[in-house]
CSV table of C-alpha atoms and ligand atoms in Angstrom, one decimal:
chain,number,residue,atom,x,y,z
A,1,UNK,CA,102.1,81.3,65.8
A,2,UNK,CA,105.5,80.0,67.1
A,3,UNK,CA,106.0,76.3,66.7
A,4,UNK,CA,107.6,74.0,69.3
A,5,UNK,CA,110.9,73.9,67.4
A,6,UNK,CA,111.4,77.7,67.4
A,7,UNK,CA,109.8,78.5,64.0
A,8,UNK,CA,106.9,80.7,63.1
A,9,UNK,CA,104.2,79.2,60.8
A,10,UNK,CA,102.6,82.5,59.8
A,11,UNK,CA,103.6,85.9,58.6
A,12,UNK,CA,101.5,87.9,61.0
A,13,UNK,CA,104.1,89.2,63.3
A,14,UNK,CA,106.8,89.7,60.7
A,15,UNK,CA,104.5,91.7,58.4
A,16,UNK,CA,103.4,93.9,61.3
A,17,UNK,CA,107.0,94.6,62.3
A,18,UNK,CA,107.9,95.7,58.8
A,19,UNK,CA,104.9,98.1,59.0
A,20,UNK,CA,106.1,99.6,62.3
A,21,UNK,CA,109.6,100.1,60.8
A,22,UNK,CA,108.2,102.6,58.3
A,23,UNK,CA,107.3,104.9,61.1
A,24,UNK,CA,109.9,104.0,63.7
A,25,UNK,CA,112.9,101.9,62.7
A,26,UNK,CA,114.1,101.9,66.3
A,27,UNK,CA,110.8,100.6,67.8
A,28,UNK,CA,110.4,98.2,64.9
A,29,UNK,CA,113.9,96.9,65.3
A,30,UNK,CA,113.4,96.3,69.1
A,31,UNK,CA,110.1,94.6,68.6
A,32,UNK,CA,111.8,92.4,66.0
A,33,UNK,CA,114.5,91.4,68.5
A,34,UNK,CA,111.9,90.7,71.2
A,35,UNK,CA,110.0,88.6,68.6
A,36,UNK,CA,113.2,86.6,67.8
A,37,UNK,CA,113.8,86.1,71.6
A,38,UNK,CA,110.3,84.8,72.1
A,39,UNK,CA,110.4,82.6,69.1
A,40,UNK,CA,113.7,80.9,70.1
A,41,UNK,CA,113.2,80.7,73.8
A,42,UNK,CA,111.6,78.0,76.0
A,43,UNK,CA,109.1,80.1,77.9
A,44,UNK,CA,108.3,78.7,81.4
A,45,UNK,CA,106.9,81.8,83.1
A,46,UNK,CA,103.7,80.6,84.6
A,47,UNK,CA,101.8,83.9,84.1
A,48,UNK,CA,102.5,84.2,80.3
A,49,UNK,CA,100.9,82.7,77.2
A,50,UNK,CA,100.7,83.2,73.5
A,51,UNK,CA,97.3,84.5,72.5
A,52,UNK,CA,96.0,83.8,69.0
A,53,UNK,CA,96.7,86.1,66.1
A,54,UNK,CA,92.9,86.8,66.0
A,55,UNK,CA,93.2,88.2,69.5
A,56,UNK,CA,96.3,90.2,68.6
A,57,UNK,CA,94.6,91.6,65.5
A,58,UNK,CA,91.6,92.7,67.5
A,59,UNK,CA,93.9,94.5,69.9
A,60,UNK,CA,95.6,96.3,67.1
A,61,UNK,CA,92.3,97.3,65.4
A,62,UNK,CA,90.6,100.7,64.7
A,63,UNK,CA,88.8,100.3,68.0
A,64,UNK,CA,91.8,101.8,69.6
A,65,UNK,CA,90.7,105.1,68.1
A,66,UNK,CA,87.4,105.1,69.9
A,67,UNK,CA,86.4,106.8,73.1
A,68,UNK,CA,83.5,105.2,74.9
A,69,UNK,CA,83.4,106.2,78.6
A,70,UNK,CA,80.5,104.7,80.4
A,71,UNK,CA,78.6,101.5,79.7
A,72,UNK,CA,76.7,100.1,76.7
A,73,UNK,CA,72.9,100.4,76.8
A,74,UNK,CA,72.3,96.8,77.8
A,75,UNK,CA,74.3,97.3,81.0
A,76,UNK,CA,71.9,100.2,82.0
A,77,UNK,CA,69.6,97.7,83.7
A,78,UNK,CA,72.2,97.7,86.5
A,79,UNK,CA,71.4,101.4,87.0
A,80,UNK,CA,74.4,102.8,85.1
A,81,UNK,CA,74.2,105.7,82.9
A,82,UNK,CA,75.0,105.0,79.3
A,83,UNK,CA,78.0,106.2,77.3
A,84,UNK,CA,79.3,109.7,77.5
A,85,UNK,CA,80.2,109.8,73.8
A,86,UNK,CA,78.5,109.5,70.5
A,87,UNK,CA,79.4,107.0,67.8
A,88,UNK,CA,79.4,104.1,70.1
A,89,UNK,CA,76.9,101.9,68.1
A,90,UNK,CA,79.4,99.3,67.2
A,91,UNK,CA,81.7,99.3,70.3
A,92,UNK,CA,78.5,99.0,72.4
A,93,UNK,CA,77.6,95.8,70.5
A,94,UNK,CA,81.2,94.5,70.9
A,95,UNK,CA,81.2,95.1,74.7
A,96,UNK,CA,77.8,93.6,75.1
A,97,UNK,CA,78.8,90.6,73.1
A,98,UNK,CA,82.0,90.3,75.1
A,99,UNK,CA,80.0,90.3,78.4
A,100,UNK,CA,77.5,87.8,77.0
A,101,UNK,CA,80.2,85.4,75.8
A,102,UNK,CA,82.1,85.4,79.1
A,103,UNK,CA,78.9,84.6,81.1
A,104,UNK,CA,78.5,81.7,78.6
A,105,UNK,CA,82.2,80.6,79.2
A,106,UNK,CA,81.6,80.3,83.0
A,107,UNK,CA,78.0,79.3,82.6
A,108,UNK,CA,77.0,81.9,85.1
A,109,UNK,CA,74.4,84.6,85.7
A,110,UNK,CA,76.9,86.7,87.7
A,111,UNK,CA,77.3,90.3,86.4
A,112,UNK,CA,80.6,90.8,84.5
A,113,UNK,CA,82.6,94.0,83.9
A,114,UNK,CA,85.1,93.6,81.0
A,115,UNK,CA,86.7,97.0,81.3
A,116,UNK,CA,89.5,96.6,83.8
A,117,UNK,CA,92.8,97.4,82.1
A,118,UNK,CA,94.7,94.7,84.1
A,119,UNK,CA,94.3,92.2,86.9
A,120,UNK,CA,95.6,94.7,89.4
A,121,UNK,CA,93.0,97.3,88.3
A,122,UNK,CA,90.3,94.7,88.5
A,123,UNK,CA,91.3,94.0,92.1
A,124,UNK,CA,91.6,97.7,92.9
A,125,UNK,CA,87.9,98.1,91.9
A,126,UNK,CA,86.8,94.9,93.6
A,127,UNK,CA,88.2,96.1,96.9
A,128,UNK,CA,86.4,99.4,96.5
A,129,UNK,CA,83.1,97.4,96.2
A,130,UNK,CA,83.7,95.4,99.4
A,131,UNK,CA,85.6,97.6,101.8
A,132,UNK,CA,86.5,101.1,102.8
A,133,UNK,CA,90.0,102.3,103.8
A,134,UNK,CA,90.9,101.1,107.2
A,135,UNK,CA,88.6,98.0,107.1
A,136,UNK,CA,90.0,94.5,107.9
A,137,UNK,CA,90.8,92.2,105.0
A,138,UNK,CA,91.9,88.6,105.5
A,139,UNK,CA,94.2,87.5,102.7
A,140,UNK,CA,97.0,85.4,101.4
A,141,UNK,CA,100.4,87.0,101.6
A,142,UNK,CA,102.8,87.5,98.7
A,143,UNK,CA,105.6,85.4,100.3
A,144,UNK,CA,103.2,82.5,100.7
A,145,UNK,CA,102.1,82.7,97.0
A,146,UNK,CA,99.5,85.5,97.0
A,147,UNK,CA,99.7,88.5,94.7
A,148,UNK,CA,101.0,92.1,95.4
A,149,UNK,CA,97.4,93.2,95.4
A,150,UNK,CA,96.5,90.8,98.1
A,151,UNK,CA,97.8,93.1,100.8
A,152,UNK,CA,101.5,93.7,100.2
A,153,UNK,CA,102.7,96.9,102.0
A,154,UNK,CA,104.2,98.2,98.7
A,155,UNK,CA,100.8,98.0,97.0
A,156,UNK,CA,97.6,100.0,97.4
A,157,UNK,CA,96.0,97.0,99.2
A,158,UNK,CA,98.5,96.9,102.0
A,159,UNK,CA,98.4,100.7,102.2
A,160,UNK,CA,94.6,101.2,102.4
A,161,UNK,CA,93.3,98.3,104.3
A,162,UNK,CA,94.1,96.6,107.6
A,163,UNK,CA,95.5,93.3,106.3
A,164,UNK,CA,95.6,90.0,108.2
A,165,UNK,CA,97.1,87.0,106.5
A,166,UNK,CA,96.3,83.3,106.7
A,167,UNK,CA,99.2,81.0,106.1
A,168,UNK,CA,100.3,77.7,104.7
A,169,UNK,CA,100.9,74.6,106.8
A,170,UNK,CA,104.3,73.0,107.1
A,171,UNK,CA,103.8,71.1,103.8
A,172,UNK,CA,103.0,74.3,102.0
A,173,UNK,CA,99.3,73.8,101.6
A,174,UNK,CA,96.8,76.6,102.5
A,175,UNK,CA,95.8,75.9,106.0
A,176,UNK,CA,92.0,76.1,106.1
A,177,UNK,CA,92.0,75.8,109.9
A,178,UNK,CA,94.1,78.8,110.1
A,179,UNK,CA,91.8,80.7,107.7
A,180,UNK,CA,88.9,79.8,109.9
A,181,UNK,CA,90.7,80.7,113.1
A,182,UNK,CA,91.9,84.1,111.8
A,183,UNK,CA,88.5,84.9,110.3
A,184,UNK,CA,86.8,84.4,113.7
A,185,UNK,CA,89.6,86.4,115.4
A,186,UNK,CA,89.8,89.4,113.1
A,187,UNK,CA,86.2,89.6,111.9
A,188,UNK,CA,87.2,90.8,108.4
A,189,UNK,CA,84.8,92.6,106.0
A,190,UNK,CA,86.4,90.8,103.1
A,191,UNK,CA,88.3,87.5,102.6
A,192,UNK,CA,90.6,87.2,99.6
A,193,UNK,CA,91.4,83.8,98.0
A,194,UNK,CA,93.5,83.1,95.0
A,195,UNK,CA,97.2,83.1,94.2
A,196,UNK,CA,100.1,83.7,91.8
A,197,UNK,CA,102.4,81.0,93.0
A,198,UNK,CA,100.4,78.1,94.5
A,199,UNK,CA,100.4,74.7,92.9
A,200,UNK,CA,97.4,73.2,94.6
A,201,UNK,CA,93.6,73.2,94.3
A,202,UNK,CA,92.0,76.0,96.4
A,203,UNK,CA,88.9,75.1,98.3
A,204,UNK,CA,86.6,77.9,97.3
A,205,UNK,CA,83.6,76.2,98.9
A,206,UNK,CA,85.2,76.2,102.4
A,207,UNK,CA,86.3,79.8,101.9
A,208,UNK,CA,82.7,80.7,101.0
A,209,UNK,CA,81.4,79.0,104.1
A,210,UNK,CA,83.9,80.7,106.4
A,211,UNK,CA,83.1,84.1,104.8
A,212,UNK,CA,79.4,83.5,105.4
A,213,UNK,CA,80.0,82.5,109.0
A,214,UNK,CA,81.9,85.7,109.9
A,215,UNK,CA,79.7,87.9,107.7
A,216,UNK,CA,82.5,88.8,105.3
A,217,UNK,CA,82.3,89.1,101.5
A,218,UNK,CA,84.5,86.6,99.6
A,219,UNK,CA,86.6,87.8,96.7
A,220,UNK,CA,88.3,85.1,94.6
A,221,UNK,CA,91.1,86.2,92.4
A,222,UNK,CA,91.4,83.4,89.8
A,223,UNK,CA,93.9,85.3,87.6
A,224,UNK,CA,96.2,82.2,87.2
A,225,UNK,CA,93.7,79.4,87.2
A,226,UNK,CA,90.8,80.9,85.2
A,227,UNK,CA,91.5,78.7,82.2
A,228,UNK,CA,91.5,75.6,84.5
A,229,UNK,CA,88.1,76.6,85.8
A,230,UNK,CA,86.8,76.9,82.2
A,231,UNK,CA,88.0,73.4,81.4
A,232,UNK,CA,86.8,71.9,84.7
A,233,UNK,CA,90.3,71.2,85.9
A,234,UNK,CA,89.9,73.4,89.0
A,235,UNK,CA,86.7,73.8,91.1
A,236,UNK,CA,84.8,76.9,90.1
A,237,UNK,CA,84.5,79.9,92.5
A,238,UNK,CA,81.1,80.8,91.0
A,239,UNK,CA,78.3,80.2,93.5
A,240,UNK,CA,80.8,80.6,96.4
A,241,UNK,CA,82.4,84.1,95.9
A,242,UNK,CA,80.7,87.5,95.9
A,243,UNK,CA,83.4,89.0,93.7
A,244,UNK,CA,85.6,87.1,91.2
A,245,UNK,CA,88.5,88.9,89.5
A,246,UNK,CA,90.7,87.6,86.8
A,247,UNK,CA,93.3,88.5,84.2
A,248,UNK,CA,92.7,87.5,80.6
A,249,UNK,CA,96.3,86.9,79.5
A,250,UNK,CA,97.4,84.0,81.6
A,251,UNK,CA,95.8,80.6,81.2
A,252,UNK,CA,92.8,82.2,79.5
A,253,UNK,CA,95.2,83.0,76.6
A,254,UNK,CA,93.6,86.3,75.7
A,255,UNK,CA,94.7,89.9,75.5
A,256,UNK,CA,96.5,91.6,78.5
A,257,UNK,CA,93.7,92.7,80.7
A,258,UNK,CA,91.3,92.1,83.6
A,259,UNK,CA,87.6,91.3,84.3
A,260,UNK,CA,85.4,91.4,87.4
A,261,UNK,CA,82.4,89.0,87.9
A,262,UNK,CA,80.0,89.7,90.8
A,263,UNK,CA,76.8,88.6,92.3
A,264,UNK,CA,74.1,90.5,90.4
A,265,UNK,CA,73.2,92.7,93.4
A,266,UNK,CA,76.7,94.1,93.4
A,267,UNK,CA,76.6,95.0,89.7
A,268,UNK,CA,76.1,98.7,90.0
A,269,UNK,CA,78.8,99.1,92.6
A,270,UNK,CA,81.2,97.1,90.5
A,271,UNK,CA,80.6,99.2,87.4
A,272,UNK,CA,81.0,102.5,89.2
A,273,UNK,CA,84.2,101.2,91.0
A,274,UNK,CA,85.7,100.6,87.5
A,275,UNK,CA,84.4,103.7,85.8
A,276,UNK,CA,84.5,106.5,86.9
A,277,UNK,CA,86.3,105.5,90.1
A,278,UNK,CA,89.4,103.7,88.8
A,279,UNK,CA,89.5,104.3,85.1
A,280,UNK,CA,88.5,106.6,82.3
A,281,UNK,CA,87.7,105.4,78.8
A,282,UNK,CA,87.6,101.6,78.3
A,283,UNK,CA,90.1,100.0,75.8
A,284,UNK,CA,87.5,98.8,73.3
A,285,UNK,CA,90.2,97.2,71.2
A,286,UNK,CA,91.2,95.0,74.1
A,287,UNK,CA,87.6,94.3,74.9
A,288,UNK,CA,87.2,93.0,71.4
A,289,UNK,CA,90.3,90.9,72.0
A,290,UNK,CA,88.6,89.6,75.2
A,291,UNK,CA,85.5,88.7,73.2
A,292,UNK,CA,87.6,86.8,70.6
A,293,UNK,CA,89.3,85.1,73.6
A,294,UNK,CA,85.9,84.1,75.1
A,295,UNK,CA,84.8,82.6,71.8
A,296,UNK,CA,88.0,80.6,71.6
A,297,UNK,CA,87.6,79.5,75.3
A,298,UNK,CA,84.2,78.1,74.4
A,299,UNK,CA,85.7,75.5,71.9
A,300,UNK,CA,86.5,71.9,72.8
A,301,UNK,CA,90.0,72.5,71.5
A,302,UNK,CA,90.6,75.0,74.3
A,303,UNK,CA,89.5,72.6,76.9
A,304,UNK,CA,91.8,69.9,75.5
A,305,UNK,CA,94.6,72.5,75.6
A,306,UNK,CA,94.0,73.1,79.3
A,307,UNK,CA,93.9,69.4,80.1
A,308,UNK,CA,97.2,69.0,78.3
A,309,UNK,CA,98.7,72.0,80.3
A,310,UNK,CA,97.8,70.2,83.5
A,311,UNK,CA,99.1,66.8,82.3
A,312,UNK,CA,102.3,68.5,81.2
A,313,UNK,CA,102.8,70.3,84.5
A,314,UNK,CA,102.4,67.0,86.4
A,315,UNK,CA,104.9,65.2,84.2
A,316,UNK,CA,107.4,68.1,84.3
A,317,UNK,CA,107.1,68.3,88.1
A,318,UNK,CA,107.4,64.5,88.4
A,319,UNK,CA,110.6,64.6,86.3
A,320,UNK,CA,112.2,66.9,88.9
A,321,UNK,CA,111.0,64.8,91.8
A,322,UNK,CA,112.4,61.7,90.1
A,323,UNK,CA,115.8,63.4,89.9
A,324,UNK,CA,115.7,64.2,93.6
A,325,UNK,CA,114.6,67.8,93.6
A,326,UNK,CA,112.4,69.4,96.3
A,327,UNK,CA,109.1,70.8,95.1
A,328,UNK,CA,106.9,73.1,97.3
A,329,UNK,CA,103.9,70.9,98.5
A,330,UNK,CA,105.6,67.9,96.9
A,331,UNK,CA,103.8,68.2,93.6
A,332,UNK,CA,101.1,70.1,91.6
A,333,UNK,CA,97.4,70.1,90.8
A,334,UNK,CA,97.5,72.9,88.2
A,335,UNK,CA,99.6,74.6,85.5
A,336,UNK,CA,102.6,75.5,87.7
A,337,UNK,CA,104.9,74.3,90.4
A,338,UNK,CA,107.7,75.7,92.5
A,339,UNK,CA,111.2,74.2,92.8
A,340,UNK,CA,112.6,74.6,96.3
A,341,UNK,CA,116.3,75.6,96.1
A,342,UNK,CA,116.7,76.3,99.9
A,343,UNK,CA,119.3,73.5,100.2
A,344,UNK,CA,121.5,75.0,97.4
A,345,UNK,CA,124.2,77.7,97.9
A,346,UNK,CA,122.8,79.6,94.9
A,347,UNK,CA,119.5,81.4,94.8
A,348,UNK,CA,116.4,81.4,92.6
A,349,UNK,CA,117.7,84.5,91.0
A,350,UNK,CA,121.0,82.8,90.1
A,351,UNK,CA,119.2,80.0,88.5
A,352,UNK,CA,116.9,82.4,86.6
A,353,UNK,CA,120.0,84.3,85.3
A,354,UNK,CA,121.9,81.2,84.3
A,355,UNK,CA,118.9,79.7,82.4
A,356,UNK,CA,118.4,83.0,80.7
A,357,UNK,CA,121.8,82.5,79.1
A,358,UNK,CA,120.7,79.2,77.5
A,359,UNK,CA,117.3,80.4,76.3
A,360,UNK,CA,115.1,79.0,79.1
A,361,UNK,CA,112.9,81.7,80.7
A,362,UNK,CA,111.4,81.4,84.2
A,363,UNK,CA,111.1,83.5,87.2
A,364,UNK,CA,112.6,83.5,90.7
A,365,UNK,CA,109.9,83.2,93.4
A,366,UNK,CA,109.7,83.3,97.2
A,367,UNK,CA,108.8,80.0,98.8
A,368,UNK,CA,107.0,79.6,102.2
A,369,UNK,CA,109.4,80.5,105.0
A,370,UNK,CA,112.0,81.7,102.6
A,371,UNK,CA,115.2,82.7,104.3
A,372,UNK,CA,116.5,84.7,101.3
A,373,UNK,CA,115.3,88.2,100.3
A,374,UNK,CA,112.6,88.8,97.6
A,375,UNK,CA,115.5,89.9,95.3
A,376,UNK,CA,117.3,86.6,95.7
A,377,UNK,CA,114.6,84.0,96.7
A,378,UNK,CA,115.0,80.3,97.3
A,379,UNK,CA,112.6,79.2,94.6
A,380,UNK,CA,111.7,79.3,91.0
A,381,UNK,CA,108.2,79.2,89.6
A,382,UNK,CA,107.7,77.0,86.5
A,383,UNK,CA,104.6,76.9,84.3
A,384,UNK,CA,103.5,74.9,81.3
A,385,UNK,CA,100.8,77.1,79.7
A,386,UNK,CA,102.9,79.0,77.1
A,387,UNK,CA,104.9,76.0,75.7
A,388,UNK,CA,101.8,73.8,75.7
A,389,UNK,CA,100.3,76.5,73.3
A,390,UNK,CA,103.3,75.8,71.1
A,391,UNK,CA,102.5,72.1,71.1
A,392,UNK,CA,104.8,70.7,73.8
A,393,UNK,CA,103.8,67.4,75.3
A,394,UNK,CA,104.9,65.5,78.4
A,395,UNK,CA,108.2,64.2,76.8
A,396,UNK,CA,109.2,67.7,75.7
A,397,UNK,CA,108.9,69.0,79.2
A,398,UNK,CA,110.8,66.0,80.6
A,399,UNK,CA,113.7,67.0,78.2
A,400,UNK,CA,113.6,70.5,79.5
A,401,UNK,CA,113.7,69.2,83.1
A,402,UNK,CA,116.9,67.4,82.2
A,403,UNK,CA,118.5,70.5,80.7
A,404,UNK,CA,117.6,72.5,83.8
A,405,UNK,CA,119.1,69.7,85.9
A,406,UNK,CA,122.3,69.7,83.9
A,407,UNK,CA,122.6,73.5,84.4
A,408,UNK,CA,122.0,73.1,88.2
A,409,UNK,CA,124.7,70.4,88.4
A,410,UNK,CA,127.1,72.8,86.5
A,411,UNK,CA,126.2,75.7,88.9
A,412,UNK,CA,126.9,73.5,91.9
A,413,UNK,CA,130.5,73.1,90.6
A,414,UNK,CA,131.3,76.6,89.4
A,415,UNK,CA,129.1,79.1,91.2
B,501,LIG,C1,98.8,88.3,87.6
B,501,LIG,C2,97.9,88.5,88.8
B,501,LIG,C3,97.3,89.7,89.0
B,501,LIG,C4,97.6,91.0,88.3
B,501,LIG,O1,97.5,91.0,87.0
B,501,LIG,P1,98.2,92.3,86.2
B,501,LIG,O2,97.4,92.2,84.9
B,501,LIG,O3,99.6,92.0,86.1
B,501,LIG,O4,97.9,93.5,87.0
B,501,LIG,C5,96.4,89.7,90.1
B,501,LIG,N1,96.2,88.7,90.8
B,501,LIG,C6,96.8,87.5,90.7
B,501,LIG,C7,96.5,86.3,91.6
B,501,LIG,C8,97.7,87.4,89.6
B,501,LIG,O5,98.4,86.2,89.5
């Protein structure tokens, strides 16, 4: 794993790169360069993280060679057919174990499907369970902090469903009164809650009550905050939502992938919305990685890690506030925050590009009521999950804030 001062305290990655070079010097060389980039950079992208080497190893294992369309025997109680291939004895046990462990992580009796290849595919299948094309969905738009799959016109969601969006108030907080008003007006079949660029606690309980009142299903997409839910640093959507989707590679620190949890009565629909509707054979090697990740998430060390992620985020954000910067919503409750650059003559993209040159990686992001285009943006999103994995504490992030401040001051002069 990479250390905080840009070293690597194991041989895992380097040995594997040498192995790849035997077959393809070009690919091996490029992976090596990416490895060096990651090792030396300060990674502030809020959706990224460094999974353990055990997770990486599971993802690179012989399970990648196995076809296993369908569901393991234990999942047949939901009415599914079993597997469509022979030789699934061991991948069955791995997938069943994975499901069992994730239910343990969230202490839930919800059904779980661990096969979605990504967060977007999990959402694709979850929509299929709740709505038909043309149905009304009330959701959080991309430019306010939602995800592409929450109804953007360039995504299947905006294309297939009749989207209505609730908004944020003038301070940038989700406006629950607006959610309630719009829900009563548009009578949606589904309400979507969750975000990719929102620094505040989301009130899943109120979302659940509103959904119930208007007879809609509630889907919570906890892709970003799932790790915080595990550690008790964000209220849980379990008990309030009918469908819960997540990625496994963000704060959960697992392999790149997705999962869907649902109320037990939706289990059969969820499973058939994943396979055969959206996907073919499951990635059993990634599912093994998800199982290892669950096991890690059950440890007290993981919960300590998440507590530190949140503490770091608050200290990092405060350092910017102390230096006079504007932050969307004026602070953060979670692992990320958004700098508001609308008063500057350079854009979020300019800052992203300039920081890239000095080895600090973050991403430009739209902020509420952004006057710049999505290609330019007036904000940047900053997250603490990856560098906290590498051992960063509050002081380390305050130092990074000062480096970013110095760069901004320089840009004010020369750009
Ligand atoms: C990241 C994210 C997704 C999509 O995940 P992918 O694995 O990139 O498809 C979905 N929803 C939210 C809220 C996200 O932040």
